[in-house]
Amino acid sequence: MMATALIRARESLPIVIGTAIYAFGLHYFVIPNQLMEGGLMGIALLLNYSLDLPPSVTTLVMNVPLYWIAWRMLDRQSMVYTAVGTLSLSFFLWVMEMAIDMHWIKPLEMDRDFLLAALCAGVTLGAGLGLVFRSGGTTGGSDIIARLGYKLKGWSMGRFVFAFDAVVIASSLLYIPPVKVLYTLVAVYITSR
């Protein structure tokens, strides 16, 4: 029993590190430059830009009902790693929000060179998500919806996530300038690589 818990903790460590890197990239590069993300994180960013709601809270609140539904329908091992990813992401988003509020970290806000911000965001977010995915975890959100759609309806997970991301990013045109949406596409492309 104890050995199993230690193995799971060791297997979860890259997920935790990956979510810390991802949270850093969001707060250091994405949010200060009003870039976007896809999926539930994109919705959390829209809520942050339009209503000033903290992403740490909104991502957790949006993931709870999805997680509850998925727990009943998907395999337990992947749901455990998804729980680790979802909870640690919300935790590290909160840590970054506190560090910025306390002026321990000053986000990189670009005046004109949004391409540099998009490139740095893409590399940072991609590195964080890569660690999470390689360890069998997710950060929740559209990944959970895609897995449920695949299991229940046979939908392609990749196509579903792409379509969901496209809708979220396109809806961001209501809150951010079109040029920043284009820079967002650069960041999302690099993240996916």
mmCIF file of C-alpha atoms in Angstrom:
data_model
loop_
_atom_site.group_PDB
_atom_site.id
_atom_site.type_symbol
_atom_site.label_atom_id
_atom_site.label_comp_id
_atom_site.label_asym_id
_atom_site.label_seq_id
_atom_site.Cartn_x
_atom_site.Cartn_y
_atom_site.Cartn_z
ATOM 1 C CA MET A 1 0.000 0.000 0.000
ATOM 2 C CA MET A 2 2.749 2.453 1.009
ATOM 3 C CA ALA A 3 4.881 1.408 -1.968
ATOM 4 C CA THR A 4 1.957 2.046 -4.345
ATOM 5 C CA ALA A 5 1.443 5.511 -2.862
ATOM 6 C CA LEU A 6 5.151 6.316 -3.296
ATOM 7 C CA ILE A 7 5.099 5.103 -6.903
ATOM 8 C CA ARG A 8 2.034 7.245 -7.656
ATOM 9 C CA ALA A 9 3.654 10.254 -5.975
ATOM 10 C CA ARG A 10 6.823 9.773 -8.033
ATOM 11 C CA GLU A 11 4.770 9.357 -11.241
ATOM 12 C CA SER A 12 2.770 12.499 -10.368
ATOM 13 C CA LEU A 13 5.840 14.698 -9.815
ATOM 14 C CA PRO A 14 6.308 15.559 -13.538
ATOM 15 C CA ILE A 15 2.614 16.523 -13.700
ATOM 16 C CA VAL A 16 3.077 18.898 -10.778
ATOM 17 C CA ILE A 17 6.254 20.389 -12.267
ATOM 18 C CA GLY A 18 4.556 20.726 -15.662
ATOM 19 C CA THR A 19 1.582 22.593 -14.215
ATOM 20 C CA ALA A 20 3.950 24.933 -12.354
ATOM 21 C CA ILE A 21 5.716 25.758 -15.639
ATOM 22 C CA TYR A 22 2.375 26.203 -17.422
ATOM 23 C CA ALA A 23 1.024 28.518 -14.686
ATOM 24 C CA PHE A 24 4.213 30.567 -14.849
ATOM 25 C CA GLY A 25 3.911 30.923 -18.638
ATOM 26 C CA LEU A 26 0.288 32.020 -18.386
ATOM 27 C CA HIS A 27 0.929 34.693 -15.783
ATOM 28 C CA TYR A 28 4.325 35.823 -17.056
ATOM 29 C CA PHE A 29 3.736 35.908 -20.837
ATOM 30 C CA VAL A 30 0.073 35.330 -21.782
ATOM 31 C CA ILE A 31 -2.021 37.435 -19.396
ATOM 32 C CA PRO A 32 0.128 40.608 -19.279
ATOM 33 C CA ASN A 33 0.138 40.711 -23.081
ATOM 34 C CA GLN A 34 -3.566 39.876 -23.399
ATOM 35 C CA LEU A 35 -2.961 36.750 -25.424
ATOM 36 C CA MET A 36 -5.329 33.787 -25.299
ATOM 37 C CA GLU A 37 -5.431 30.051 -24.898
ATOM 38 C CA GLY A 38 -7.917 27.477 -26.072
ATOM 39 C CA GLY A 39 -10.208 25.243 -24.047
ATOM 40 C CA LEU A 40 -11.373 25.924 -20.529
ATOM 41 C CA MET A 41 -8.225 27.934 -19.842
ATOM 42 C CA GLY A 42 -9.242 30.217 -22.699
ATOM 43 C CA ILE A 43 -12.662 30.664 -21.103
ATOM 44 C CA ALA A 44 -10.930 31.416 -17.783
ATOM 45 C CA LEU A 45 -8.799 34.041 -19.551
ATOM 46 C CA LEU A 46 -11.885 35.602 -21.154
ATOM 47 C CA LEU A 47 -13.471 35.801 -17.701
ATOM 48 C CA ASN A 48 -10.275 37.357 -16.393
ATOM 49 C CA TYR A 49 -10.118 39.953 -19.178
ATOM 50 C CA SER A 50 -13.823 40.832 -19.079
ATOM 51 C CA LEU A 51 -14.749 40.432 -15.382
ATOM 52 C CA ASP A 52 -11.338 40.385 -13.662
ATOM 53 C CA LEU A 53 -11.984 36.908 -12.223
ATOM 54 C CA PRO A 54 -8.803 35.041 -11.227
ATOM 55 C CA PRO A 55 -7.965 32.060 -13.475
ATOM 56 C CA SER A 56 -6.998 29.969 -10.433
ATOM 57 C CA VAL A 57 -10.604 30.011 -9.218
ATOM 58 C CA THR A 58 -12.445 29.850 -12.538
ATOM 59 C CA THR A 59 -10.463 26.870 -13.851
ATOM 60 C CA LEU A 60 -11.132 24.919 -10.676
ATOM 61 C CA VAL A 61 -14.834 25.808 -10.599
ATOM 62 C CA MET A 62 -15.323 24.862 -14.259
ATOM 63 C CA ASN A 63 -13.415 21.583 -13.877
ATOM 64 C CA VAL A 64 -15.263 20.253 -10.809
ATOM 65 C CA PRO A 65 -18.508 19.226 -12.591
ATOM 66 C CA LEU A 66 -16.578 17.839 -15.573
ATOM 67 C CA TYR A 67 -14.360 15.807 -13.285
ATOM 68 C CA TRP A 68 -17.325 14.456 -11.340
ATOM 69 C CA ILE A 69 -19.031 13.265 -14.544
ATOM 70 C CA ALA A 70 -15.819 11.795 -15.949
ATOM 71 C CA TRP A 71 -14.964 9.986 -12.693
ATOM 72 C CA ARG A 72 -18.087 7.886 -13.151
ATOM 73 C CA MET A 73 -17.366 7.059 -16.818
ATOM 74 C CA LEU A 74 -13.603 6.940 -17.442
ATOM 75 C CA ASP A 75 -10.804 4.779 -16.060
ATOM 76 C CA ARG A 76 -9.612 5.593 -12.560
ATOM 77 C CA GLN A 77 -5.878 5.798 -13.298
ATOM 78 C CA SER A 78 -6.181 8.602 -15.859
ATOM 79 C CA MET A 79 -8.705 10.399 -13.644
ATOM 80 C CA VAL A 80 -6.279 10.313 -10.698
ATOM 81 C CA TYR A 81 -3.591 11.932 -12.862
ATOM 82 C CA THR A 82 -6.142 14.416 -14.208
ATOM 83 C CA ALA A 83 -7.059 15.330 -10.618
ATOM 84 C CA VAL A 84 -3.377 15.903 -9.834
ATOM 85 C CA GLY A 85 -3.019 18.085 -12.941
ATOM 86 C CA THR A 86 -6.207 20.069 -12.354
ATOM 87 C CA LEU A 87 -5.593 20.726 -8.661
ATOM 88 C CA SER A 88 -1.904 21.536 -9.036
ATOM 89 C CA LEU A 89 -2.621 23.884 -11.957
ATOM 90 C CA SER A 90 -5.169 25.826 -9.907
ATOM 91 C CA PHE A 91 -2.733 25.887 -6.988
ATOM 92 C CA PHE A 92 0.177 27.213 -9.082
ATOM 93 C CA LEU A 93 -2.053 29.748 -10.817
ATOM 94 C CA TRP A 94 -3.002 30.992 -7.338
ATOM 95 C CA VAL A 95 0.676 31.059 -6.267
ATOM 96 C CA MET A 96 1.544 33.137 -9.324
ATOM 97 C CA GLU A 97 -1.389 35.509 -8.674
ATOM 98 C CA MET A 98 -0.169 36.013 -5.101
ATOM 99 C CA ALA A 99 3.461 36.462 -6.196
ATOM 100 C CA ILE A 100 2.406 39.115 -8.720
ATOM 101 C CA ASP A 101 0.119 40.878 -6.214
ATOM 102 C CA MET A 102 2.964 40.941 -3.664
ATOM 103 C CA HIS A 103 5.331 42.302 -6.386
ATOM 104 C CA TRP A 104 7.692 39.333 -6.057
ATOM 105 C CA ILE A 105 7.338 38.728 -9.791
ATOM 106 C CA LYS A 106 6.811 41.365 -12.471
ATOM 107 C CA PRO A 107 5.149 39.855 -15.571
ATOM 108 C CA LEU A 108 6.744 40.503 -18.956
ATOM 109 C CA GLU A 109 4.473 43.096 -20.516
ATOM 110 C CA MET A 110 5.545 43.944 -24.047
ATOM 111 C CA ASP A 111 4.847 47.333 -25.592
ATOM 112 C CA ARG A 112 5.222 46.325 -29.223
ATOM 113 C CA ASP A 113 7.060 43.017 -29.642
ATOM 114 C CA PHE A 114 4.118 40.678 -29.174
ATOM 115 C CA LEU A 115 5.790 38.080 -31.375
ATOM 116 C CA LEU A 116 8.467 37.593 -28.715
ATOM 117 C CA ALA A 117 5.757 37.251 -26.048
ATOM 118 C CA ALA A 118 3.883 34.717 -28.217
ATOM 119 C CA LEU A 119 7.050 32.689 -28.847
ATOM 120 C CA CYS A 120 8.010 32.646 -25.167
ATOM 121 C CA ALA A 121 4.443 31.777 -24.185
ATOM 122 C CA GLY A 122 4.310 28.931 -26.694
ATOM 123 C CA VAL A 123 7.604 27.430 -25.564
ATOM 124 C CA THR A 124 6.793 27.738 -21.850
ATOM 125 C CA LEU A 125 3.230 26.455 -22.102
ATOM 126 C CA GLY A 126 4.309 23.658 -24.434
ATOM 127 C CA ALA A 127 7.082 22.538 -22.076
ATOM 128 C CA GLY A 128 4.677 22.479 -19.139
ATOM 129 C CA LEU A 129 1.910 20.652 -20.988
ATOM 130 C CA GLY A 130 4.438 18.237 -22.491
ATOM 131 C CA LEU A 131 5.494 17.111 -19.019
ATOM 132 C CA VAL A 132 1.873 16.727 -17.964
ATOM 133 C CA PHE A 133 0.831 14.727 -21.043
ATOM 134 C CA ARG A 134 3.921 12.489 -21.074
ATOM 135 C CA SER A 135 3.106 11.478 -17.520
ATOM 136 C CA GLY A 136 -0.434 10.464 -18.427
ATOM 137 C CA GLY A 137 -2.119 13.492 -16.903
ATOM 138 C CA THR A 138 -4.136 16.394 -18.198
ATOM 139 C CA THR A 139 -5.052 19.808 -16.866
ATOM 140 C CA GLY A 140 -8.748 18.929 -17.175
ATOM 141 C CA GLY A 141 -11.117 21.051 -19.222
ATOM 142 C CA SER A 142 -11.629 20.240 -22.866
ATOM 143 C CA ASP A 143 -9.460 17.113 -22.513
ATOM 144 C CA ILE A 144 -12.091 15.629 -20.198
ATOM 145 C CA ILE A 145 -14.918 16.619 -22.554
ATOM 146 C CA ALA A 146 -12.997 15.126 -25.506
ATOM 147 C CA ARG A 147 -12.432 11.829 -23.676
ATOM 148 C CA LEU A 148 -16.117 11.626 -22.785
ATOM 149 C CA GLY A 149 -17.101 12.420 -26.390
ATOM 150 C CA TYR A 150 -14.782 9.704 -27.650
ATOM 151 C CA LYS A 151 -16.100 7.117 -25.207
ATOM 152 C CA LEU A 152 -19.802 7.939 -25.653
ATOM 153 C CA LYS A 153 -20.014 9.026 -29.302
ATOM 154 C CA GLY A 154 -16.737 7.933 -30.901
ATOM 155 C CA TRP A 155 -15.738 11.548 -31.650
ATOM 156 C CA SER A 156 -12.141 12.180 -32.573
ATOM 157 C CA MET A 157 -10.432 13.668 -29.501
ATOM 158 C CA GLY A 158 -8.016 15.748 -31.571
ATOM 159 C CA ARG A 159 -10.725 17.215 -33.772
ATOM 160 C CA PHE A 160 -12.957 17.979 -30.814
ATOM 161 C CA VAL A 161 -10.194 19.781 -28.895
ATOM 162 C CA PHE A 162 -9.222 21.718 -32.035
ATOM 163 C CA ALA A 163 -12.839 22.767 -32.682
ATOM 164 C CA PHE A 164 -13.405 23.759 -29.042
ATOM 165 C CA ASP A 165 -10.166 25.744 -28.987
ATOM 166 C CA ALA A 166 -11.095 27.482 -32.254
ATOM 167 C CA VAL A 167 -14.475 28.564 -30.870
ATOM 168 C CA VAL A 168 -12.929 29.905 -27.662
ATOM 169 C CA ILE A 169 -10.139 31.755 -29.463
ATOM 170 C CA ALA A 170 -12.561 33.190 -32.039
ATOM 171 C CA SER A 171 -14.866 34.411 -29.261
ATOM 172 C CA SER A 172 -11.914 36.263 -27.751
ATOM 173 C CA LEU A 173 -12.269 38.751 -30.619
ATOM 174 C CA LEU A 174 -14.992 40.346 -28.486
ATOM 175 C CA TYR A 175 -12.428 41.297 -25.806
ATOM 176 C CA ILE A 176 -8.993 41.525 -27.372
ATOM 177 C CA PRO A 177 -7.736 43.132 -30.611
ATOM 178 C CA PRO A 178 -7.573 40.918 -33.724
ATOM 179 C CA VAL A 179 -3.802 41.298 -33.946
ATOM 180 C CA LYS A 180 -3.440 39.705 -30.494
ATOM 181 C CA VAL A 181 -5.624 36.812 -31.627
ATOM 182 C CA LEU A 182 -3.147 36.273 -34.473
ATOM 183 C CA TYR A 183 -0.242 36.290 -32.011
ATOM 184 C CA THR A 184 -2.245 33.836 -29.920
ATOM 185 C CA LEU A 185 -2.380 31.472 -32.890
ATOM 186 C CA VAL A 186 1.420 31.604 -33.074
ATOM 187 C CA ALA A 187 1.653 30.746 -29.371
ATOM 188 C CA VAL A 188 -0.911 27.930 -29.643
ATOM 189 C CA TYR A 189 0.906 26.452 -32.654
ATOM 190 C CA ILE A 190 4.241 26.447 -30.795
ATOM 191 C CA THR A 191 2.585 25.000 -27.694
ATOM 192 C CA SER A 192 1.189 22.123 -29.739
ATOM 193 C CA ARG A 193 4.619 21.284 -31.167
#
